[in-house]
Short mmCIF file of C-alpha atoms and ligand atoms in Angstrom, two decimals:
data_model
loop_
_atom_site.label_atom_id
_atom_site.label_comp_id
_atom_site.label_asym_id
_atom_site.label_seq_id
_atom_site.Cartn_x
_atom_site.Cartn_y
_atom_site.Cartn_z
CA MET A 1 88.14 127.16 133.97
CA LYS A 2 90.11 124.29 132.46
CA LYS A 3 89.10 123.46 128.88
CA PHE A 4 88.99 120.13 127.13
CA TYR A 5 88.67 119.86 123.33
CA ILE A 6 88.20 116.31 122.06
CA THR A 7 87.60 115.05 118.52
CA THR A 8 86.66 111.86 116.66
CA PRO A 9 87.59 111.21 113.03
CA LEU A 10 85.10 112.44 110.47
CA TYR A 11 83.45 109.29 109.21
CA TYR A 12 82.97 108.62 105.51
CA VAL A 13 79.35 108.73 104.45
CA ASN A 14 79.81 105.90 101.97
CA ASP A 15 77.91 103.51 104.23
CA GLN A 16 76.15 103.32 107.57
CA PRO A 17 78.05 103.36 110.87
CA HIS A 18 78.96 100.08 112.56
CA ILE A 19 80.29 99.07 115.97
CA GLY A 20 83.80 100.38 115.11
CA HIS A 21 82.54 103.92 114.46
CA ALA A 22 80.26 103.67 117.47
CA TYR A 23 83.23 102.70 119.62
CA THR A 24 85.35 105.80 118.88
CA THR A 25 82.33 108.07 119.25
CA ILE A 26 81.21 106.52 122.54
CA LEU A 27 84.79 106.73 123.84
CA ALA A 28 84.84 110.46 123.04
CA ASP A 29 81.42 110.88 124.66
CA VAL A 30 82.48 109.08 127.85
CA LEU A 31 85.64 111.18 128.14
CA ALA A 32 83.71 114.39 127.38
CA ARG A 33 81.10 113.55 130.04
CA TYR A 34 83.82 112.69 132.49
CA HIS A 35 85.62 116.01 131.94
CA ARG A 36 82.30 117.88 132.18
CA SER A 37 81.65 116.15 135.50
CA LEU A 38 84.94 117.62 136.76
CA GLY A 39 83.58 121.07 135.96
CA GLU A 40 85.72 121.58 132.85
CA ASP A 41 84.63 123.52 129.79
CA VAL A 42 84.32 120.80 127.13
CA TYR A 43 84.05 120.91 123.34
CA PHE A 44 83.38 117.53 121.76
CA LEU A 45 83.54 117.54 117.97
CA THR A 46 82.49 114.85 115.51
CA GLY A 47 81.17 114.87 111.96
CA THR A 48 81.31 113.39 108.49
CA ASP A 49 83.84 113.21 105.66
CA GLU A 50 81.84 113.76 102.48
CA HIS A 51 84.24 114.28 99.56
CA GLY A 52 86.45 111.95 97.57
CA GLN A 53 86.34 108.79 95.60
CA LYS A 54 84.59 106.59 98.16
CA ILE A 55 81.60 108.92 98.31
CA GLN A 56 81.55 109.46 94.54
CA HIS A 57 81.47 105.67 94.02
CA ALA A 58 78.79 105.14 96.65
CA ALA A 59 76.62 107.83 95.04
CA GLU A 60 77.20 106.40 91.53
CA LYS A 61 76.18 102.97 92.77
CA ARG A 62 72.91 104.38 94.06
CA GLY A 63 72.44 106.50 90.95
CA VAL A 64 72.27 109.77 92.86
CA ASP A 65 74.31 112.97 92.97
CA PRO A 66 77.14 112.85 95.60
CA GLN A 67 75.74 115.81 97.54
CA GLN A 68 72.32 114.19 97.69
CA HIS A 69 73.97 110.95 98.78
CA ALA A 70 75.88 112.75 101.56
CA ASP A 71 72.75 114.62 102.67
CA GLU A 72 70.94 111.31 103.05
CA TYR A 73 73.76 109.30 104.61
CA VAL A 74 74.78 111.90 107.19
CA LEU A 75 71.40 111.20 108.78
CA HIS A 76 72.43 107.61 109.49
CA PHE A 77 75.25 109.04 111.60
CA THR A 78 73.34 111.77 113.42
CA SER A 79 70.46 109.43 114.23
CA MET A 80 72.81 106.69 115.38
CA TRP A 81 74.60 109.13 117.70
CA GLU A 82 71.27 110.22 119.09
CA LYS A 83 70.31 106.61 119.76
CA LEU A 84 73.65 105.98 121.47
CA HIS A 85 73.13 109.06 123.70
CA ILE A 86 76.15 110.86 122.23
CA LYS A 87 76.19 114.42 123.50
CA TYR A 88 78.48 116.25 121.09
CA ASP A 89 78.99 120.00 121.07
CA GLY A 90 79.84 120.33 117.39
CA PHE A 91 79.09 118.35 114.24
CA ILE A 92 80.86 119.29 111.02
CA ARG A 93 80.28 118.10 107.47
CA THR A 94 83.12 118.70 105.03
CA THR A 95 80.66 119.91 102.38
CA GLU A 96 79.58 122.84 104.55
CA LYS A 97 80.61 126.29 103.29
CA ARG A 98 82.17 127.23 106.64
CA HIS A 99 84.60 124.37 106.00
CA THR A 100 85.16 124.52 102.23
CA ASP A 101 85.84 128.29 102.31
CA ARG A 102 88.58 127.86 104.90
CA VAL A 103 90.09 124.90 103.02
CA LYS A 104 90.35 127.15 99.95
CA ASP A 105 92.08 129.78 102.12
CA VAL A 106 94.67 127.22 103.20
CA LEU A 107 95.16 126.05 99.60
CA ASN A 108 95.70 129.63 98.40
CA ASP A 109 97.98 130.41 101.30
CA PHE A 110 100.17 127.33 100.77
CA TYR A 111 100.26 127.97 97.02
CA GLU A 112 101.34 131.58 97.46
CA ARG A 113 103.93 130.75 100.11
CA GLY A 114 105.54 128.07 97.96
CA GLU A 115 104.44 125.13 100.13
CA PHE A 116 103.09 123.44 96.98
CA TYR A 117 104.74 122.50 93.69
CA MET A 118 103.52 120.68 90.60
CA ALA A 119 105.16 117.52 89.37
CA GLU A 120 104.50 114.47 87.30
CA TYR A 121 104.40 111.33 89.31
CA GLU A 122 104.25 107.76 88.18
CA GLY A 123 103.68 105.02 90.68
CA LEU A 124 101.41 102.48 92.26
CA TYR A 125 98.10 103.86 93.43
CA SER A 126 95.71 102.21 95.85
CA VAL A 127 92.15 102.96 94.81
CA SER A 128 90.72 101.84 98.15
CA GLU A 129 93.18 103.95 100.20
CA GLU A 130 93.08 106.83 97.71
CA ARG A 131 96.83 107.38 97.78
CA PHE A 132 100.06 106.48 96.03
CA VAL A 133 101.74 103.55 97.74
CA THR A 134 105.27 102.17 97.58
CA GLU A 135 106.14 98.75 96.20
CA LYS A 136 107.22 97.69 99.65
CA GLU A 137 103.85 98.64 101.13
CA VAL A 138 102.08 96.61 98.45
CA GLU A 139 104.34 93.63 99.12
CA GLU A 140 103.50 93.84 102.80
CA GLY A 141 99.86 93.50 101.79
CA GLY A 142 96.61 95.08 102.90
CA PHE A 143 95.94 97.13 99.78
CA ARG A 144 93.17 96.30 97.39
CA GLU A 145 92.82 97.59 93.81
CA VAL A 146 96.40 98.75 93.26
CA ILE A 147 96.91 100.27 89.81
CA GLN A 148 99.84 101.88 87.93
CA LEU A 149 99.19 105.59 87.51
CA LYS A 150 101.05 108.45 85.82
CA GLU A 151 99.77 111.89 86.59
CA LYS A 152 100.61 115.57 86.98
CA ASN A 153 99.64 116.78 90.42
CA TYR A 154 100.27 119.31 93.15
CA PHE A 155 102.43 118.29 96.07
CA PHE A 156 102.78 119.68 99.59
CA LYS A 157 106.41 119.92 100.73
CA MET A 158 105.83 117.61 103.67
CA SER A 159 109.36 116.24 103.62
CA LYS A 160 110.90 119.47 104.87
CA TYR A 161 109.12 119.04 108.21
CA GLN A 162 110.45 115.54 108.83
CA ASP A 163 113.19 116.49 111.32
CA ALA A 164 110.95 118.87 113.24
CA LEU A 165 108.28 116.17 113.46
CA ILE A 166 110.70 113.55 114.77
CA ARG A 167 111.97 116.04 117.35
CA HIS A 168 108.45 116.88 118.46
CA ILE A 169 107.47 113.24 118.91
CA LYS A 170 110.62 112.49 120.90
CA GLU A 171 110.27 115.55 123.13
CA ASN A 172 106.55 114.97 123.81
CA PRO A 173 105.94 111.41 124.96
CA ASP A 174 102.19 112.07 125.30
CA PHE A 175 101.85 113.30 121.73
CA ILE A 176 101.11 109.85 120.27
CA ILE A 177 99.40 107.34 122.57
CA PRO A 178 99.90 104.47 123.18
CA SER A 179 103.69 104.25 122.98
CA SER A 180 103.50 101.27 120.60
CA ARG A 181 102.00 103.63 117.99
CA GLN A 182 104.60 106.27 118.76
CA ASN A 183 107.31 103.71 118.00
CA GLU A 184 105.52 102.74 114.81
CA ILE A 185 105.48 106.36 113.61
CA LEU A 186 109.11 106.93 114.59
CA GLY A 187 109.95 103.75 112.65
CA PHE A 188 108.05 105.08 109.63
CA LEU A 189 109.99 108.37 109.91
CA LYS A 190 113.36 106.60 109.77
CA LYS A 191 112.90 106.41 106.00
CA PRO A 192 112.95 109.67 104.06
CA LEU A 193 109.49 111.22 104.16
CA GLY A 194 108.07 111.96 100.71
CA ASP A 195 105.96 114.96 99.77
CA LEU A 196 102.17 114.71 99.89
CA CYS A 197 100.12 114.68 96.73
CA ILE A 198 97.23 117.02 97.56
CA SER A 199 95.31 117.13 94.27
CA ARG A 200 93.33 114.82 92.03
CA PRO A 201 92.73 115.61 88.35
CA LYS A 202 89.06 116.14 87.60
CA SER A 203 89.39 113.67 84.75
CA ARG A 204 89.63 111.00 87.45
CA LEU A 205 87.67 112.45 90.34
CA LYS A 206 85.07 115.18 90.25
CA TRP A 207 83.75 115.13 93.78
CA GLY A 208 85.99 117.36 95.88
CA ILE A 209 86.91 120.96 96.65
CA GLU A 210 88.19 122.59 93.45
CA LEU A 211 91.71 123.98 93.75
CA PRO A 212 91.27 127.78 93.76
CA PHE A 213 94.39 128.18 91.61
CA ASP A 214 93.76 125.37 89.09
CA LYS A 215 90.27 124.51 87.89
CA GLU A 216 91.40 121.16 86.46
CA TYR A 217 91.89 119.68 89.92
CA VAL A 218 90.05 118.91 93.15
CA THR A 219 91.64 118.64 96.59
CA TYR A 220 92.81 115.30 97.97
CA VAL A 221 90.14 114.23 100.46
CA TRP A 222 92.52 113.91 103.44
CA PHE A 223 93.99 117.40 102.96
CA ASP A 224 90.42 118.71 102.99
CA ALA A 225 89.03 116.60 105.84
CA LEU A 226 91.87 116.99 108.33
CA LEU A 227 91.36 120.74 108.37
CA ASN A 228 87.91 120.23 110.00
CA TYR A 229 89.54 120.16 113.42
CA ILE A 230 90.29 123.87 113.07
CA THR A 231 87.51 125.03 110.72
CA ALA A 232 84.87 123.72 113.17
CA ILE A 233 86.19 125.95 115.93
CA GLU A 234 86.11 129.06 113.75
CA TRP A 235 89.71 129.33 112.70
CA LYS A 236 90.10 132.71 110.88
CA THR A 237 86.45 133.66 111.57
CA ASP A 238 86.28 133.97 115.37
CA GLU A 239 89.68 134.45 116.93
CA ALA A 240 88.46 134.28 120.53
CA CYS A 241 86.67 131.00 119.91
CA PHE A 242 89.62 129.49 118.10
CA ASN A 243 92.12 130.61 120.73
CA LYS A 244 89.92 129.27 123.46
CA TRP A 245 89.91 125.71 122.10
CA TRP A 246 93.10 125.30 120.11
CA PRO A 247 95.35 123.36 120.52
CA VAL A 248 93.09 120.35 120.75
CA ASP A 249 93.58 118.25 123.90
CA LEU A 250 92.79 114.80 122.56
CA GLN A 251 92.19 113.45 119.06
CA LEU A 252 90.75 109.94 118.95
CA MET A 253 90.99 107.52 116.05
CA GLY A 254 91.57 103.91 115.12
CA LYS A 255 95.09 102.71 114.33
CA ASP A 256 94.18 102.63 110.61
CA ILE A 257 94.48 106.40 110.38
CA ILE A 258 97.30 107.21 112.78
CA THR A 259 99.77 108.05 109.95
CA THR A 260 97.44 110.53 108.30
CA HIS A 261 97.06 112.29 111.65
CA ALA A 262 100.54 111.97 113.14
CA VAL A 263 102.30 112.84 109.87
CA TYR A 264 100.05 114.57 107.31
CA TRP A 265 97.98 116.58 109.78
CA THR A 266 100.90 117.49 112.00
CA THR A 267 103.07 118.75 109.14
CA MET A 268 100.11 120.70 107.73
CA LEU A 269 99.81 122.45 111.10
CA MET A 270 103.53 123.15 111.10
CA ALA A 271 103.20 124.79 107.69
CA LEU A 272 100.27 126.83 109.02
CA GLY A 273 102.38 127.90 111.99
CA LEU A 274 99.82 126.53 114.47
CA PRO A 275 100.54 124.63 117.71
CA LEU A 276 100.25 120.86 117.44
CA PRO A 277 97.56 118.72 119.14
CA LYS A 278 98.43 117.82 122.72
CA SER A 279 97.65 114.12 122.24
CA ILE A 280 96.48 111.83 119.52
CA LEU A 281 95.24 108.45 120.59
CA ALA A 282 95.00 105.48 118.26
CA HIS A 283 92.91 102.63 119.58
CA GLY A 284 92.85 99.08 118.27
CA TRP A 285 90.30 97.50 115.98
CA TRP A 286 87.12 95.68 116.71
CA LEU A 287 87.46 92.41 114.91
CA SER A 288 84.70 90.17 113.71
CA GLY A 289 85.23 86.64 112.49
CA GLY A 290 89.02 87.09 112.84
CA SER A 291 89.41 90.22 110.72
CA LYS A 292 88.87 93.96 111.05
CA MET A 293 85.23 94.87 111.11
CA SER A 294 84.94 96.91 107.97
CA LYS A 295 82.30 98.18 105.62
CA SER A 296 84.05 96.73 102.59
CA LEU A 297 84.59 93.29 104.17
CA GLY A 298 80.91 93.09 105.06
CA ASN A 299 81.50 91.52 108.48
CA VAL A 300 80.07 94.36 110.49
CA VAL A 301 77.94 94.33 113.61
CA ARG A 302 75.31 97.05 113.54
CA PRO A 303 74.86 98.79 116.88
CA LEU A 304 71.13 99.17 116.36
CA ASP A 305 70.45 95.46 116.53
CA LEU A 306 72.10 95.35 119.94
CA ILE A 307 70.48 98.54 121.24
CA ASP A 308 67.03 97.35 120.28
CA GLU A 309 67.54 94.07 122.07
CA TYR A 310 69.55 95.03 125.18
CA GLY A 311 69.40 98.81 125.55
CA VAL A 312 71.97 101.52 124.90
CA ASP A 313 73.87 101.52 128.17
CA PRO A 314 74.87 97.84 128.20
CA VAL A 315 76.27 98.33 124.67
CA ARG A 316 78.25 101.39 125.77
CA TYR A 317 79.43 99.49 128.85
CA PHE A 318 80.59 96.46 126.90
CA LEU A 319 82.52 98.44 124.30
CA MET A 320 84.29 100.56 126.90
CA ARG A 321 85.01 97.62 129.23
CA ASP A 322 86.18 95.06 126.72
CA MET A 323 88.65 97.02 124.62
CA VAL A 324 92.00 97.56 126.30
CA LEU A 325 93.72 100.74 125.18
CA GLY A 326 95.75 100.10 122.06
CA LEU A 327 94.83 96.44 121.62
CA ASP A 328 92.40 94.81 119.20
CA SER A 329 89.27 93.21 120.56
CA THR A 330 86.98 90.59 119.08
CA PHE A 331 83.29 91.24 119.06
CA THR A 332 81.13 88.21 119.66
CA MET A 333 77.60 87.99 120.97
CA ASP A 334 78.84 85.42 123.44
CA ALA A 335 81.40 87.85 124.91
CA PHE A 336 78.76 90.59 125.06
CA ILE A 337 76.25 88.39 126.91
CA ARG A 338 78.86 86.96 129.28
CA ARG A 339 80.06 90.44 130.20
CA TYR A 340 76.52 91.72 130.63
CA ASN A 341 75.47 88.85 132.86
CA SER A 342 78.56 88.88 135.05
CA ASP A 343 79.18 92.61 135.54
CA LEU A 344 75.78 94.19 135.07
CA ALA A 345 73.16 91.56 135.94
CA ASN A 346 75.11 89.75 138.70
CA ASP A 347 77.48 92.19 140.36
CA PHE A 348 75.79 95.54 139.87
CA GLY A 349 72.14 94.71 139.25
CA ASN A 350 71.80 92.22 142.10
CA LEU A 351 73.41 94.68 144.43
CA ILE A 352 70.93 97.40 143.54
CA ASN A 353 68.03 94.99 144.07
CA ARG A 354 69.40 93.67 147.33
CA VAL A 355 70.09 97.07 148.85
CA THR A 356 66.87 98.77 147.80
CA ILE A 357 64.63 95.80 148.65
CA LEU A 358 66.17 95.37 152.11
CA ILE A 359 65.73 99.06 152.85
CA LYS A 360 62.19 99.05 151.52
CA LYS A 361 61.13 96.02 153.53
CA ASN A 362 62.84 96.76 156.79
CA PHE A 363 63.37 100.49 157.10
CA ASP A 364 60.20 101.98 155.55
CA GLY A 365 62.08 102.70 152.34
CA LYS A 366 64.35 105.24 154.02
CA ILE A 367 68.12 105.26 154.54
CA PRO A 368 68.44 104.20 158.19
CA GLU A 369 70.53 105.94 160.79
CA PRO A 370 73.83 104.11 161.28
CA GLY A 371 75.35 103.09 164.59
CA GLU A 372 79.09 102.84 165.25
CA PHE A 373 81.13 101.49 162.38
CA ASN A 374 83.00 98.28 163.13
CA LEU A 375 86.20 97.16 161.40
CA THR A 376 84.34 95.51 158.49
CA ASP A 377 82.34 98.67 157.85
CA LYS A 378 85.43 100.83 158.08
CA GLU A 379 87.38 98.70 155.62
CA LEU A 380 84.71 99.08 152.97
CA ILE A 381 84.23 102.80 153.65
CA ASP A 382 87.99 103.36 153.29
CA GLU A 383 88.04 101.39 150.06
CA ALA A 384 85.15 103.43 148.65
CA GLY A 385 86.99 106.60 149.66
CA ARG A 386 90.15 105.59 147.82
CA ILE A 387 88.54 104.42 144.60
CA PRO A 388 87.43 107.73 143.01
CA ALA A 389 91.00 109.12 143.05
CA GLU A 390 92.29 105.84 141.64
CA ILE A 391 89.72 106.00 138.85
CA HIS A 392 90.52 109.62 138.04
CA LEU A 393 94.16 108.63 137.52
CA LEU A 394 93.19 105.71 135.29
CA ILE A 395 90.90 107.88 133.17
CA ASP A 396 93.55 110.57 132.85
CA ALA A 397 95.86 107.82 131.61
CA LEU A 398 92.99 106.85 129.24
CA LYS A 399 92.80 103.37 130.80
CA LEU A 400 89.05 103.26 130.66
CA SER A 401 88.74 99.51 130.77
CA ASP A 402 90.81 99.39 133.98
CA ALA A 403 88.78 102.24 135.47
CA ILE A 404 85.55 100.32 134.84
CA GLU A 405 87.02 97.14 136.24
CA THR A 406 88.02 99.04 139.39
CA THR A 407 84.41 100.16 139.87
CA THR A 408 83.15 96.63 139.33
CA SER A 409 85.64 95.42 141.93
CA LEU A 410 84.08 97.86 144.41
CA PHE A 411 80.70 96.26 143.73
CA ARG A 412 82.15 92.82 144.27
CA LYS A 413 83.60 93.96 147.60
CA LEU A 414 80.24 95.35 148.57
CA ASN A 415 78.62 92.01 147.78
CA VAL A 416 81.21 90.23 149.93
CA TYR A 417 80.55 92.74 152.72
CA LEU A 418 76.83 92.06 152.54
CA GLU A 419 77.41 88.30 152.68
CA LYS A 420 79.60 88.76 155.73
CA LYS A 421 77.22 91.08 157.57
CA ALA A 422 74.08 89.24 156.44
CA PRO A 423 71.65 92.10 157.16
CA TRP A 424 68.73 89.89 156.07
CA LYS A 425 69.46 87.82 159.22
CA ALA A 426 70.34 90.77 161.44
CA VAL A 427 67.01 92.53 160.76
CA LYS A 428 65.20 89.62 162.36
CA GLU A 429 66.90 90.44 165.68
CA ASP A 430 66.91 94.22 165.51
CA ARG A 431 65.85 96.69 162.87
CA SER A 432 65.88 99.82 164.97
CA PRO A 433 67.98 102.89 164.05
CA LYS A 434 71.69 102.47 164.79
CA SER A 435 71.35 98.66 164.87
CA SER A 436 73.88 96.49 163.04
CA ALA A 437 71.44 95.98 160.14
CA ALA A 438 70.77 99.73 159.94
CA THR A 439 74.50 100.46 159.83
CA THR A 440 75.04 97.86 157.10
CA MET A 441 72.30 99.30 154.91
CA TYR A 442 73.50 102.85 155.41
CA VAL A 443 77.05 101.87 154.41
CA SER A 444 75.87 99.74 151.47
CA ALA A 445 73.64 102.42 149.97
CA ASN A 446 76.36 105.03 150.24
CA VAL A 447 79.06 102.83 148.72
CA LEU A 448 76.67 101.85 145.94
CA LEU A 449 76.05 105.54 145.24
CA ILE A 450 79.79 106.22 144.85
CA GLY A 451 80.25 103.30 142.44
CA ALA A 452 77.15 104.20 140.42
CA ARG A 453 78.27 107.82 140.04
CA LEU A 454 81.65 106.69 138.77
CA LEU A 455 79.89 104.77 136.01
CA SER A 456 77.68 107.66 135.01
CA PRO A 457 79.75 108.82 131.97
CA VAL A 458 79.64 105.24 130.62
CA MET A 459 75.92 104.54 131.23
CA PRO A 460 74.36 107.99 131.63
CA SER A 461 70.75 107.00 131.24
CA ARG A 462 70.52 103.93 133.48
CA ILE A 463 72.76 105.50 136.12
CA LYS A 464 70.45 108.49 136.24
CA ASP A 465 67.58 106.12 137.06
CA ILE A 466 69.69 104.25 139.59
CA LEU A 467 70.74 107.47 141.31
CA SER A 468 67.17 108.60 141.65
CA LEU A 469 66.25 105.15 142.92
CA LEU A 470 68.85 105.67 145.65
CA GLY A 471 67.29 109.01 146.48
CA SER A 472 70.23 110.99 145.16
CA THR A 473 68.89 114.48 144.50
CA SER A 474 70.38 117.43 142.68
CA ASP A 475 71.95 118.84 145.89
CA ASN A 476 74.05 115.78 146.36
CA GLN A 477 74.75 115.06 142.70
CA ALA A 478 78.34 116.23 142.77
CA GLY A 479 81.23 114.60 144.52
CA TYR A 480 82.14 111.12 145.60
CA ASP A 481 82.26 111.65 149.37
CA PHE A 482 80.98 108.89 151.57
CA GLY A 483 77.74 109.66 153.39
CA LEU A 484 75.89 111.81 150.85
CA LEU A 485 72.79 109.68 151.35
CA THR A 486 71.79 110.93 154.76
CA PRO A 487 69.43 109.05 157.11
CA GLY A 488 65.83 109.58 156.09
CA THR A 489 66.57 109.79 152.34
CA ILE A 490 63.78 107.98 150.51
CA VAL A 491 64.83 104.99 148.42
CA GLY A 492 62.70 103.86 145.50
CA GLU A 493 61.62 100.44 144.37
CA SER A 494 64.01 98.68 142.05
CA ARG A 495 62.71 97.21 138.82
CA SER A 496 65.83 95.18 138.00
CA PRO A 497 67.88 97.66 135.98
CA PHE A 498 69.86 94.83 134.36
CA PRO A 499 67.72 91.70 134.00
CA ARG A 500 69.77 88.61 133.33
CA ILE A 501 69.95 87.47 129.70
CA ILE A 502 68.83 83.88 129.51
CA LEU A 503 70.30 82.02 126.59
CA ASP A 504 68.31 79.30 124.96
CA ASP A 505 70.81 76.75 123.68
O1 ME8 B 1 89.01 106.97 107.92
N1 ME8 B 1 87.37 99.02 114.97
O2 ME8 B 1 86.73 107.42 107.96
P1 ME8 B 1 86.10 105.98 108.26
C1 ME8 B 1 87.54 100.17 115.64
N2 ME8 B 1 87.12 109.70 106.80
N3 ME8 B 1 87.31 101.38 115.11
C2 ME8 B 1 86.88 101.43 113.85
C3 ME8 B 1 86.67 100.27 113.07
C4 ME8 B 1 86.94 99.01 113.69
N4 ME8 B 1 86.76 97.85 113.07
N5 ME8 B 1 86.25 100.63 111.85
C5 ME8 B 1 86.17 102.00 111.86
C6 ME8 B 1 88.06 107.71 107.76
N6 ME8 B 1 86.54 102.48 113.07
C7 ME8 B 1 88.29 109.15 107.35
C8 ME8 B 1 88.76 109.93 108.55
S1 ME8 B 1 89.48 112.21 109.77
C9 ME8 B 1 89.77 113.78 109.30
C10 ME8 B 1 89.04 111.38 108.30
C11 ME8 B 1 86.58 103.89 113.48
O3 ME8 B 1 84.62 106.14 108.06
C12 ME8 B 1 87.98 104.31 113.86
O4 ME8 B 1 87.91 105.48 114.63
O5 ME8 B 1 86.79 104.92 107.52
C13 ME8 B 1 88.58 104.60 112.52
O6 ME8 B 1 89.76 105.36 112.60
C14 ME8 B 1 87.45 105.35 111.86
O7 ME8 B 1 86.26 104.68 112.33
C15 ME8 B 1 87.53 105.34 110.35
O8 ME8 B 1 86.32 105.81 109.84
#
């Protein structure tokens, strides 16, 4: 059986999740559901990043101990994922023993094998990014709270892997997606790569994994957190499990943390002698009011407000449909409502109502027996037959927005077909089996079923209701063949799955 291991970043528990975090996690969930629907063995991992300065500060601000803070804040994430219908297979917290023990093993191993050295470093340090930055980076902007710092620390000999990393990126075009990010990383690697400072003196930061070989220091939060992708799948503790899942198939993240993954993480794996991830995908940012939606900027949209008002699935749909792979996207309520009304209420929702009501009223609520297909019927049937393969290719290429648009275009074609065949008129003449109206309703219900199934990973809960409304039972759950709804299948009564949102000016 083919396996598919997919990860999200581990989110900092310094604040509650917003639409940006929800986006990456929903994307992973949609892809995981999609791969499961193909019969693959899927492991979907997410979790929380609980050490480091950000968490220490957040805990200090609340006047609680960092562990207590993390224990409370992790619940905001797990409950949010539950509300968003995220079906993960693994959740890892970096304060768990199964993680910290393995991080200490790596630290000891690197120390003994001479991958680390100690040196005094003086330079500019970004408090918000928790790393030393160059003058050029500061000039280019984007860093807050930059201070001059002189400190003795441990360094990982990252620079010695520079050539191997460049070679790997060039030889594996799917390693960093999209290609714009690959070019960005190759550009970054044109300059000599420095070594990575992996420790923080306890005098400055207490909240982290203590270095097993020097009690005066804790581990740099990124060196700790990145290792979750292997500690969660039992690296060193269950060989069969680890070998089953590693190397990871797809690591998702926003473009803000592509360097830490493509450079730090990758060189750490090289030093560990482990195979590299097959693909790492960096998506764009959700913007709000013209800038990146971010906890520290305070311009965030909270998913809960939207879920409470419009339901989970429309939120999932909007986020997946409106962000084009690799590009930024602006979140506005106006865009959300426009998208909802046009795609879900008009195209999809009306279609469901039309088809089920016509069948209910004219064919005793059962899929009628079709007669001969004419050219118009055949055109639509052919189109519906082609679309699943087209969508599979788009999803494999991670073009989720295009895949969704292709499904919506099938619904639009079905609406055009209905207008052309006007079954509401035809039934007045003849509503017997094999009549023109019967054929139209048979074709429509079956095409609708194919489109709905294709949207199931995106809107699992409402699609489940819609499938049962169409009389789709467990025996015909799988597959996208035309004609799975056989004559006689009982169709339910639609209760407008996507009522139109009326805006009061
Ligand atoms: O960086 N638009 O955690 P984090 C889109 N702990 N995605 C966004 C977003 C936005 N405006 N804001 C956040 C960390 N994200 C580290 C990761 S991994 C071992 C450690 C998403 O809580 C996006 O996936 O700051 C981004 O990369 C991630 O949240 C950053 O989450």
